[in-house]
Short mmCIF file of N, CA and C in Angstrom, two decimals:
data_model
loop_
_atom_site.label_atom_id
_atom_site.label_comp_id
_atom_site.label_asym_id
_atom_site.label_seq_id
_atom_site.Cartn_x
_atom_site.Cartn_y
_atom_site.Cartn_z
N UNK A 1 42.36 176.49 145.14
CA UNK A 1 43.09 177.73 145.31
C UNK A 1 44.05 177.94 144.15
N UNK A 2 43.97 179.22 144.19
CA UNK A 2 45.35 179.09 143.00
C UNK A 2 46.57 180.54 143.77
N UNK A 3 47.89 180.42 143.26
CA UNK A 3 48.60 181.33 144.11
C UNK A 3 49.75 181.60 143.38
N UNK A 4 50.68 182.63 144.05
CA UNK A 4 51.78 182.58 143.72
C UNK A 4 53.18 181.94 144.53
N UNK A 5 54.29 181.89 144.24
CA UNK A 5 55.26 181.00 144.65
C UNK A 5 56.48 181.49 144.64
N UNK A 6 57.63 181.78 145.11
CA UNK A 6 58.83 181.78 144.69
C UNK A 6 60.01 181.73 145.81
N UNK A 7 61.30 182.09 145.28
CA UNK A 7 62.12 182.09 146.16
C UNK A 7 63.50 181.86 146.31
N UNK A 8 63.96 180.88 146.63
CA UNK A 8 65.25 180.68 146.63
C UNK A 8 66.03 179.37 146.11
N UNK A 9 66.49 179.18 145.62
CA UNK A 9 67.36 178.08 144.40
C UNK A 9 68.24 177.93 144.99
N UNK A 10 69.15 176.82 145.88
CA UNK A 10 70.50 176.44 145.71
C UNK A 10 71.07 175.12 145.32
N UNK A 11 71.12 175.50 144.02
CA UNK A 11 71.27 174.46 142.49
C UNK A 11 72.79 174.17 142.22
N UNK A 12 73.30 172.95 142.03
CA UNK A 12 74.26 171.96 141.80
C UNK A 12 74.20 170.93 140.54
N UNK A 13 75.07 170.32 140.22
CA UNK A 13 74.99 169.41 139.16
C UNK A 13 75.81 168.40 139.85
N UNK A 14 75.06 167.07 139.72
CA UNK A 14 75.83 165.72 140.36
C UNK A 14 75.77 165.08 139.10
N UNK A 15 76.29 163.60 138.98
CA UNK A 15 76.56 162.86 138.13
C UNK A 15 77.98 162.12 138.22
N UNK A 16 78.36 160.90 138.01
CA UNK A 16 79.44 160.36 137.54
C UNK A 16 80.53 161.31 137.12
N UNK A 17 80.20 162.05 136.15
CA UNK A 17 81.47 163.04 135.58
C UNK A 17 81.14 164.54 136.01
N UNK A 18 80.61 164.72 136.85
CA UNK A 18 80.47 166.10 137.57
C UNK A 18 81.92 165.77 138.90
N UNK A 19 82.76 166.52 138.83
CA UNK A 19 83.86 167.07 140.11
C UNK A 19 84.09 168.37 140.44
N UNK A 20 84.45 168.55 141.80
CA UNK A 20 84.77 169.77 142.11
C UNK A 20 83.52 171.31 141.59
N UNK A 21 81.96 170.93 141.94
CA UNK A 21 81.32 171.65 141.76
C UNK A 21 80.37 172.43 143.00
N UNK A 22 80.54 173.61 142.92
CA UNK A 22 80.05 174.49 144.38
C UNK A 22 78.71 174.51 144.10
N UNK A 23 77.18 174.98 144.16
CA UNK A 23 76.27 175.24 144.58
C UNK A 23 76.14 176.81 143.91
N UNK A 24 74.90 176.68 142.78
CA UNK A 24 75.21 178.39 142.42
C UNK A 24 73.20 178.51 142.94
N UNK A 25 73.71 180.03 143.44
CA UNK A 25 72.19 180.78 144.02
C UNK A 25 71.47 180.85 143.07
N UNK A 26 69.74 180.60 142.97
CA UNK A 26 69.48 181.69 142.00
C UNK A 26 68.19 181.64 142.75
N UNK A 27 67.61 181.95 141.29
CA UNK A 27 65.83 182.61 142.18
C UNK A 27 64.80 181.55 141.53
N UNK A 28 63.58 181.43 142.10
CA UNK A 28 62.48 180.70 140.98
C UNK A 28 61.40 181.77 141.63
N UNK A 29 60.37 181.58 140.56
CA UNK A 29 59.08 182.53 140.65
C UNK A 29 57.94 181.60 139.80
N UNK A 30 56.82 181.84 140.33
CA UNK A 30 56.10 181.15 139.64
C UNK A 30 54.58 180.91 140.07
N UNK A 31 53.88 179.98 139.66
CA UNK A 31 52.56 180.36 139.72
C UNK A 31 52.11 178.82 140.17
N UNK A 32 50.85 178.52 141.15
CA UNK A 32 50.62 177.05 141.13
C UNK A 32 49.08 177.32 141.42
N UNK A 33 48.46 175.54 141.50
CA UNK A 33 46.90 175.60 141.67
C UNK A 33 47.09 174.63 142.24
N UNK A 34 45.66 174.49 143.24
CA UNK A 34 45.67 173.42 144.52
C UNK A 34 44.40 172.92 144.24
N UNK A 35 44.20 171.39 143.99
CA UNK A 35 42.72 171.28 143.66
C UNK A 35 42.55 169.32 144.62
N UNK A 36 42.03 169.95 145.88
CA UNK A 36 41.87 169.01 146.52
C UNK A 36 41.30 167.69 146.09
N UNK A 37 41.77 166.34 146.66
CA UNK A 37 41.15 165.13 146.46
C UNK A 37 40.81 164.54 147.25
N UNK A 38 40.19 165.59 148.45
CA UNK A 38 39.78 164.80 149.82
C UNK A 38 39.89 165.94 150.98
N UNK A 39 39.96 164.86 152.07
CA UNK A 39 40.17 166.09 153.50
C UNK A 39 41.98 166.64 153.89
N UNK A 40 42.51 165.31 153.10
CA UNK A 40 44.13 165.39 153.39
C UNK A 40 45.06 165.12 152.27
N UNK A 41 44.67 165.15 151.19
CA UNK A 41 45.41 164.93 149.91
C UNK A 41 45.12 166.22 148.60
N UNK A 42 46.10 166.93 148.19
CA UNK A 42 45.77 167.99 147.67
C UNK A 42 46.85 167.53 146.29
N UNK A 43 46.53 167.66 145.06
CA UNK A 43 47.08 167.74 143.79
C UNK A 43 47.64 169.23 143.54
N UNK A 44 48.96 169.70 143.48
CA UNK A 44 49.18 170.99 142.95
C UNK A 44 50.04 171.00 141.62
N UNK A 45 49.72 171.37 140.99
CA UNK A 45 50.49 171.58 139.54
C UNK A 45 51.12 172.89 139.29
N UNK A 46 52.03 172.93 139.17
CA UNK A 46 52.81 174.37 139.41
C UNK A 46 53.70 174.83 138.19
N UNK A 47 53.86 176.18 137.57
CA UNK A 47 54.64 176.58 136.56
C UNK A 47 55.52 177.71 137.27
N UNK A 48 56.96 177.47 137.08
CA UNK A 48 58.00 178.66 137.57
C UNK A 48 59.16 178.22 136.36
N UNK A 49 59.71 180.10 136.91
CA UNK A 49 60.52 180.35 136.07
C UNK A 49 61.88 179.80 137.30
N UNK A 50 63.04 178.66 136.44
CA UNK A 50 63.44 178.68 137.60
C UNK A 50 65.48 178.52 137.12
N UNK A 51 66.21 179.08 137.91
CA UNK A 51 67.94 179.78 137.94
C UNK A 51 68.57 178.21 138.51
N UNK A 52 69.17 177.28 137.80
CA UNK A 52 70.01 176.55 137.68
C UNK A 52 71.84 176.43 137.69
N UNK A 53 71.92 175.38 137.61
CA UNK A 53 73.54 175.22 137.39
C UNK A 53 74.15 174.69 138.56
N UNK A 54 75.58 175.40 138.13
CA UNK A 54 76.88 175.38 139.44
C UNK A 54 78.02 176.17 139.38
N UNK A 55 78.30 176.75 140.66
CA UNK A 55 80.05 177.19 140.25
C UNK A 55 81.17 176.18 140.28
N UNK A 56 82.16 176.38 139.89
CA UNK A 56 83.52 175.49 139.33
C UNK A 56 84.54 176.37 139.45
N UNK A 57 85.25 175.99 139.36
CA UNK A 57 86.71 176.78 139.17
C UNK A 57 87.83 175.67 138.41
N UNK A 58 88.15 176.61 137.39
CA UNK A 58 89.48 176.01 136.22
C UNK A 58 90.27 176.75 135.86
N UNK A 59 91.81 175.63 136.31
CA UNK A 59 92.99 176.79 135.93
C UNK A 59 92.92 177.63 137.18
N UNK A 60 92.55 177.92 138.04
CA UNK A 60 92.53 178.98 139.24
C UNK A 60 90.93 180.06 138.36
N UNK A 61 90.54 179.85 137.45
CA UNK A 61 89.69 180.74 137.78
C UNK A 61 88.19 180.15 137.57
N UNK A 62 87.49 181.03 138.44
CA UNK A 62 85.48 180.65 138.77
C UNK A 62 84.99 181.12 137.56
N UNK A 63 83.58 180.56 137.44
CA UNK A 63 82.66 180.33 136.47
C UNK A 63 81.76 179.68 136.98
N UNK A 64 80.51 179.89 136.61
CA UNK A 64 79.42 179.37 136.52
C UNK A 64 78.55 178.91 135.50
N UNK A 65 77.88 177.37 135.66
CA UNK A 65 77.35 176.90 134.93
C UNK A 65 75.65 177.42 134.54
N UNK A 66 75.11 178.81 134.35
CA UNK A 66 73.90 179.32 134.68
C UNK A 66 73.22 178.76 133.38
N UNK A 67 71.73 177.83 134.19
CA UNK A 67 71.55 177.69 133.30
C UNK A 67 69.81 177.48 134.24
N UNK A 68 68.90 178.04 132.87
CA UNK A 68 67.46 178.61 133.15
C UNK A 68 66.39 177.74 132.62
N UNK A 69 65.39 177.74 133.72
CA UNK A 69 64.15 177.09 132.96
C UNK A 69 62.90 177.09 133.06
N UNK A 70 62.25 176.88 132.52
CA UNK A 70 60.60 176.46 132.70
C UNK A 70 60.19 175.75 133.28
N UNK A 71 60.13 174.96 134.61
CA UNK A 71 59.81 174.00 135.63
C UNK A 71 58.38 174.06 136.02
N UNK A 72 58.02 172.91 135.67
CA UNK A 72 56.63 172.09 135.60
C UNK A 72 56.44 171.27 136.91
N UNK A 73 56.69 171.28 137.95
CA UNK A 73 56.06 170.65 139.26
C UNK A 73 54.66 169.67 139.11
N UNK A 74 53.95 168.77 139.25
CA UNK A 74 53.04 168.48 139.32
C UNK A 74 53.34 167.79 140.86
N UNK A 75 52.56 168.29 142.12
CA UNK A 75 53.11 167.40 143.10
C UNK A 75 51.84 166.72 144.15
N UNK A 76 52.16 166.19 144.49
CA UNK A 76 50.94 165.26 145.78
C UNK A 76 51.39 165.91 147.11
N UNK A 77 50.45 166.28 147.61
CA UNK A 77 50.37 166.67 149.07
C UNK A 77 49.83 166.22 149.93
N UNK A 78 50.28 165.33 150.82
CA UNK A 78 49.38 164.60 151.64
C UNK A 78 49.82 165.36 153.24
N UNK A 79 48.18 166.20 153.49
CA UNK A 79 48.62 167.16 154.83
C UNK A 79 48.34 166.71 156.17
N UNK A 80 48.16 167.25 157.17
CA UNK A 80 48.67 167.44 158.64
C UNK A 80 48.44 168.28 159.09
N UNK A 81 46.88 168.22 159.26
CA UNK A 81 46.43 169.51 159.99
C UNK A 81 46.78 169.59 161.54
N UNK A 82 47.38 170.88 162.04
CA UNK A 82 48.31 171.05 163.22
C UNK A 82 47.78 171.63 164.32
N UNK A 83 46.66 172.74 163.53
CA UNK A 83 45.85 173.59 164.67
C UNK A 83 45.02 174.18 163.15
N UNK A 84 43.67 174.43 164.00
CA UNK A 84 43.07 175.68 163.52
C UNK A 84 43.65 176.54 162.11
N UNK A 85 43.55 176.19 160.78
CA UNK A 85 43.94 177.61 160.18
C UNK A 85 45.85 177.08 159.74
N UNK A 86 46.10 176.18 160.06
CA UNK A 86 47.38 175.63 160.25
C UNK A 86 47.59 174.01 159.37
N UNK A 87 48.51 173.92 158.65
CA UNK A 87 48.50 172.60 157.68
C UNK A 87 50.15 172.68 157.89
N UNK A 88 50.57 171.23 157.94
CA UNK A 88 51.92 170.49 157.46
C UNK A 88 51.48 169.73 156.51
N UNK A 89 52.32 169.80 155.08
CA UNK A 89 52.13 168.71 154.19
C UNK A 89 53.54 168.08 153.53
N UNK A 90 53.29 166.98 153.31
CA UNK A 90 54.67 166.31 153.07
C UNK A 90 54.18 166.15 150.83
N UNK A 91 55.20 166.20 150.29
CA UNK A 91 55.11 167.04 149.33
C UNK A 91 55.93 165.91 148.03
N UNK A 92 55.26 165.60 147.22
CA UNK A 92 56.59 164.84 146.27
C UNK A 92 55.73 164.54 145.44
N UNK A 93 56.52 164.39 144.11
CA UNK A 93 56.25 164.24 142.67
C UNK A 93 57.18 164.58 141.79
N UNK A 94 56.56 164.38 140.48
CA UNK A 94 57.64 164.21 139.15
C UNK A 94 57.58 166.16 138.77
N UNK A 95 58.81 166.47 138.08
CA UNK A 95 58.88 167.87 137.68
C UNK A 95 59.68 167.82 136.60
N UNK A 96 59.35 168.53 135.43
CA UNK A 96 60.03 168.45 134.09
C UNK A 96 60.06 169.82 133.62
N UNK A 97 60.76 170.05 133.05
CA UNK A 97 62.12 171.27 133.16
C UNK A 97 62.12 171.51 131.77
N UNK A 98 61.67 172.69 131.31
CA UNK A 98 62.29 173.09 129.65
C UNK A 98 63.63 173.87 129.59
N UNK A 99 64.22 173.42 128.84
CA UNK A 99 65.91 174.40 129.01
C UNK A 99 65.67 175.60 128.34
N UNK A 100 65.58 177.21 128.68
CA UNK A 100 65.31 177.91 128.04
C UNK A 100 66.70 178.85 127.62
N UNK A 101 68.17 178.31 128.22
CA UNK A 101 69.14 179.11 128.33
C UNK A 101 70.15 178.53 129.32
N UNK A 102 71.12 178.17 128.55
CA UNK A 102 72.55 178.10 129.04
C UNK A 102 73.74 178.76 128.94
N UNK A 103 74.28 179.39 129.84
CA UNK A 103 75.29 180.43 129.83
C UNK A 103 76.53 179.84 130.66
N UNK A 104 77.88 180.05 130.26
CA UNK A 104 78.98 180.09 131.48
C UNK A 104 79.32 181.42 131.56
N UNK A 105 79.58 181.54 132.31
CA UNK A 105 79.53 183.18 133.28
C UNK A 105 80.89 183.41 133.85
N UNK A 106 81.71 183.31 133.79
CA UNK A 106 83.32 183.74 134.36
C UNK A 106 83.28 185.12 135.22
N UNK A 107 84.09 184.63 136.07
CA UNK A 107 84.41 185.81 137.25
C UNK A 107 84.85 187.29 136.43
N UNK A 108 85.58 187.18 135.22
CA UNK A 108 85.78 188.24 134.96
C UNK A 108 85.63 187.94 133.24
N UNK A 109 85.50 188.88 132.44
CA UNK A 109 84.92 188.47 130.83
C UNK A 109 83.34 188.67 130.54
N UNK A 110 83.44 187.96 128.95
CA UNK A 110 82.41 188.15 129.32
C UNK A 110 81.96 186.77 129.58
N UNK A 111 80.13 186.67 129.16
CA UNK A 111 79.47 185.31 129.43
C UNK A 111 79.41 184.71 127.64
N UNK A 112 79.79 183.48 127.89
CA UNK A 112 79.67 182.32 126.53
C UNK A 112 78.61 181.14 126.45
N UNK A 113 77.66 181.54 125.43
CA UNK A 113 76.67 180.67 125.36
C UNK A 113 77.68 179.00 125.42
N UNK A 114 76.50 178.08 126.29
CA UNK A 114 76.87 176.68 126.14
C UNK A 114 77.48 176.02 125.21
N UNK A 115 76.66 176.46 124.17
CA UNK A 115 76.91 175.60 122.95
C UNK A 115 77.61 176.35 122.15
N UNK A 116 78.24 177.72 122.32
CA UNK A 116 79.38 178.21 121.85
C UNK A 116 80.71 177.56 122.72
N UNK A 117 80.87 176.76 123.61
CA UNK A 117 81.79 176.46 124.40
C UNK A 117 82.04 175.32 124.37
N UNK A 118 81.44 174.52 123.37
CA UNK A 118 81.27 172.80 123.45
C UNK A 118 80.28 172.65 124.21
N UNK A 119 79.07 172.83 124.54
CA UNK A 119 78.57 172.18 125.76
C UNK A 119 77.33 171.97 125.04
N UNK A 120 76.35 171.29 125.15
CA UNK A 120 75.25 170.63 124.38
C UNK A 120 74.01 170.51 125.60
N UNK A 121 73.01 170.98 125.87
CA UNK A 121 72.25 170.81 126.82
C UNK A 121 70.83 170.65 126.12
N UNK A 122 70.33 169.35 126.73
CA UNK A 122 68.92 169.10 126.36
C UNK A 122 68.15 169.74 126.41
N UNK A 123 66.62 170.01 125.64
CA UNK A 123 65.88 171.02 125.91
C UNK A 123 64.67 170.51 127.27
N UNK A 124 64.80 169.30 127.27
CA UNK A 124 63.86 168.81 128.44
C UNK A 124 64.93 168.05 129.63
N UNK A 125 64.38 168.30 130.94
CA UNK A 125 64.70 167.83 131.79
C UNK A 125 63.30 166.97 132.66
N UNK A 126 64.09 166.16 133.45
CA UNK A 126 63.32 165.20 134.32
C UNK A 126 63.71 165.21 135.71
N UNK A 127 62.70 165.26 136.63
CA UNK A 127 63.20 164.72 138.49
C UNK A 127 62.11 164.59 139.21
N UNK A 128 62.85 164.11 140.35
CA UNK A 128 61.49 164.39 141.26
C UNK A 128 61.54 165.06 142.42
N UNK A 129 60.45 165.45 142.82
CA UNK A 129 60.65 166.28 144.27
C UNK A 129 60.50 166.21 145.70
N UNK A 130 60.93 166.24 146.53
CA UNK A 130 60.20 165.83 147.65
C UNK A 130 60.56 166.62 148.87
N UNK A 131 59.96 167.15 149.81
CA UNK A 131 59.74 167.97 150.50
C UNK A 131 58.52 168.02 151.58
N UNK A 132 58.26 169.31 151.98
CA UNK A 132 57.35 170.11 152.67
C UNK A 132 57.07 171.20 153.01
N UNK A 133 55.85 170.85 153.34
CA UNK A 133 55.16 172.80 153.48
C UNK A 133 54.50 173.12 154.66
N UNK A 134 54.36 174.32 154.89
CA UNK A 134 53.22 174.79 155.89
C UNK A 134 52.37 175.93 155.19
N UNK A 135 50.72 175.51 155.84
CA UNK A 135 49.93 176.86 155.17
C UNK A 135 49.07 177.69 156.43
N UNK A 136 49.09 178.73 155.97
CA UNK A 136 48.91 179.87 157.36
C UNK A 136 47.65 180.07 157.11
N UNK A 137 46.33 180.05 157.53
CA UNK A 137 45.40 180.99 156.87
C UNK A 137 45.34 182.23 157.42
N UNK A 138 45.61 183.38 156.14
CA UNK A 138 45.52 184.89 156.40
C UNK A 138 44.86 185.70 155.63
N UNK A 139 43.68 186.55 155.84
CA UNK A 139 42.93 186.96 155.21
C UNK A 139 42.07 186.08 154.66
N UNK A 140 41.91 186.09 153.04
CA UNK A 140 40.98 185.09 152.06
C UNK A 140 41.73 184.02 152.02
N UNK A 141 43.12 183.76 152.19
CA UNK A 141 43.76 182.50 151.42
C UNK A 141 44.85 182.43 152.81
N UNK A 142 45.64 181.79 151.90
CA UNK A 142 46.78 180.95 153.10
C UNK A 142 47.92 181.36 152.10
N UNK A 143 48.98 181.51 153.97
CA UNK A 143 50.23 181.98 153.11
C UNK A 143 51.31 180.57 153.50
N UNK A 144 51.90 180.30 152.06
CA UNK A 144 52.70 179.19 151.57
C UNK A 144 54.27 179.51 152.34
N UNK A 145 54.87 177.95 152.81
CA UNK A 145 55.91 178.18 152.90
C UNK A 145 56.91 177.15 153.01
N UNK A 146 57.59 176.71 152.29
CA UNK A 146 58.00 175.10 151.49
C UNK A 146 59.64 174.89 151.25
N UNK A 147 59.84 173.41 152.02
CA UNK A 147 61.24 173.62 151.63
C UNK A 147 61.53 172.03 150.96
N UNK A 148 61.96 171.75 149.67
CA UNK A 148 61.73 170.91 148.64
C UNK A 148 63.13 170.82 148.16
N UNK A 149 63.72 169.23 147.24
CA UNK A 149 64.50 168.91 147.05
C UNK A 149 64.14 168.62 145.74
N UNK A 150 65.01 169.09 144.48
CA UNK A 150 64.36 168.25 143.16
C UNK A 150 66.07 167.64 142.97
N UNK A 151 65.61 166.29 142.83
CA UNK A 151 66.92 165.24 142.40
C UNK A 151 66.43 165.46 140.74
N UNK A 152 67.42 165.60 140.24
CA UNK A 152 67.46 165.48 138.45
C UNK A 152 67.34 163.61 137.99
N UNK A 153 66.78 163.38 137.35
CA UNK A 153 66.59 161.93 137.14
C UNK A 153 67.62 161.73 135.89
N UNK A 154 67.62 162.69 134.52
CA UNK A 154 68.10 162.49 133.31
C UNK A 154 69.37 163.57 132.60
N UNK A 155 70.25 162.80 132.50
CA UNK A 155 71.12 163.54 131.67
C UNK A 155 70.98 164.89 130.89
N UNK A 156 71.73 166.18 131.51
CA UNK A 156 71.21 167.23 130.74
C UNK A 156 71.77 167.69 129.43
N UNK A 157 72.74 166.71 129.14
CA UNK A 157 73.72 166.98 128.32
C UNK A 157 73.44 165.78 126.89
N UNK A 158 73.50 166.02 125.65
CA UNK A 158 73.37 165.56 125.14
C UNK A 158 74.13 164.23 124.41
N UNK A 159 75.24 164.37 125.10
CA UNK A 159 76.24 163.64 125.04
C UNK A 159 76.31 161.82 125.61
N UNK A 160 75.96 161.18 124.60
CA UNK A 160 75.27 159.86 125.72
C UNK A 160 76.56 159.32 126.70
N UNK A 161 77.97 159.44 126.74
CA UNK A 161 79.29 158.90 127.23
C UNK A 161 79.02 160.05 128.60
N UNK A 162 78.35 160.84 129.05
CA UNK A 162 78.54 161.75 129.99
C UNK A 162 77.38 162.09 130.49
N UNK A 163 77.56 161.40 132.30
CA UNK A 163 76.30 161.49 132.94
C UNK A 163 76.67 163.42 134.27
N UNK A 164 75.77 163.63 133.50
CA UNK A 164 75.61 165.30 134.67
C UNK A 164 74.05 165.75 134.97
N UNK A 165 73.48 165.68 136.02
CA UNK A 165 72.48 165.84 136.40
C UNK A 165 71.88 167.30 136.98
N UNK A 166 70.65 167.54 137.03
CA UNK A 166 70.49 168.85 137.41
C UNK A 166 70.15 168.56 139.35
N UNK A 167 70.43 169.37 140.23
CA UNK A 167 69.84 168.93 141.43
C UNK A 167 69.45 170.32 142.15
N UNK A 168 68.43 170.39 143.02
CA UNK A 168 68.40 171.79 143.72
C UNK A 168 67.57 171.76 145.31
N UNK A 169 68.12 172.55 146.29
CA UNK A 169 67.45 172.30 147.15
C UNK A 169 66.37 174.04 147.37
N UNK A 170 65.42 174.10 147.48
CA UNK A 170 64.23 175.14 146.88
C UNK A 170 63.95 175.38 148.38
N UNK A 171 63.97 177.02 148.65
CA UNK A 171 63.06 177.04 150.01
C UNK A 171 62.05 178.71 149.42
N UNK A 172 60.85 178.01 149.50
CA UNK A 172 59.95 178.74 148.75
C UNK A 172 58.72 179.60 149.97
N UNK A 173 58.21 180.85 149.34
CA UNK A 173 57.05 181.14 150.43
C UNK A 173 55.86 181.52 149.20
N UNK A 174 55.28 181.55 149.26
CA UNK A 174 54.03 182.07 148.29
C UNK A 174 52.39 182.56 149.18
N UNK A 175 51.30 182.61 148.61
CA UNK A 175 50.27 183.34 148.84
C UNK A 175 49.36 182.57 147.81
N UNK A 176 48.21 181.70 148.44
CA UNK A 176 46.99 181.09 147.56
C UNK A 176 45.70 181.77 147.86
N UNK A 177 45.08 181.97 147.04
CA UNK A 177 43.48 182.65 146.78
C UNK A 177 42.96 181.48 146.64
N UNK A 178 41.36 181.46 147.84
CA UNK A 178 40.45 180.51 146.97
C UNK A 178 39.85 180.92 145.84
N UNK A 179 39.03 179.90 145.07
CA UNK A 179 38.81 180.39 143.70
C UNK A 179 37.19 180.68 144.15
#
């Protein structure tokens, strides 16, 4: 099958030297393929566009750490058929992240590129994911609907003295066509 994907982002940065950081919204969209390896194990490899970061506040005033990417999913699905037409699958794998854009965003002003601000952000990221899904069959295909955790594995910052990680918890719905 192949389909589409998207949805909802609520993205944070943890790490050793990450404090006092809120959870910023964003969106992911994106595209995946399902190419079975059996009756209960499905390989999906997935490309989305996907809204990062965190809010903060300094000095009394908010900002956000927005920062965008190219997210590469490759994940294992091992399912749970429930009824008829009906799948649970438990969901995890490695996902690597191109940095396509870092912005801080202030409540009021304007927005300052990263690396106009001191801030140095790698162009690749690393994590893994783990989660689950359910698939509906409707019409030709099945409709997707997934709620997934990507822990950041690697430093996004280029700075080797300073550990800050990317993290996000994803609740996604999409639509797969067989091929």
């Amino acid at each position: 099958r192949v389909g589409i994907i998207g949805g909802y982002n609520m993205a944070s940065l943890s790490g050793d030297d990450v404090d006092d950081v809120d959870s910023r919204s964003g969106f992911d969209i994106g595209g995946l393929i399902q190419i079975p390896m059996g009756d209960m194990i499905t390989i999906q490899p997935e490309v989305h566009y996907s809204q990062r970061g965190a809010s903060a506040e300094e000095d009394g005033e908010g900002f956000e750490y927005a920062l965008d990417y190219i997210h590469v999913p490759v994940l294992l699905k091992a399912g749970l058929p429930l009824a008829e037409g009906f799948d649970f699958d438990f969901l995890v794998g490695p996902s690597f992240a191109f940095n396509m854009g870092c912005e801080l965003q202030p409540e009021e002003g304007d927005n300052v590129e990263c690396e106009d601000a001191g801030l140095e952000v790698k162009g690749m990221d690393f994590g893994i994911i783990g989660g689950g899904s359910f698939a509906w069959a409707a019409g030709p295909g099945h409709l997707l609907a997934a709620a997934r955790y990507d822990w950041g594995m690697t430093n996004i910052t280029d700075e080797d003295d300073v550990d800050v990680k990317n993290t996000a918890l994803q609740f996604l719905v999409g639509y797969a066509f067989p091929l």
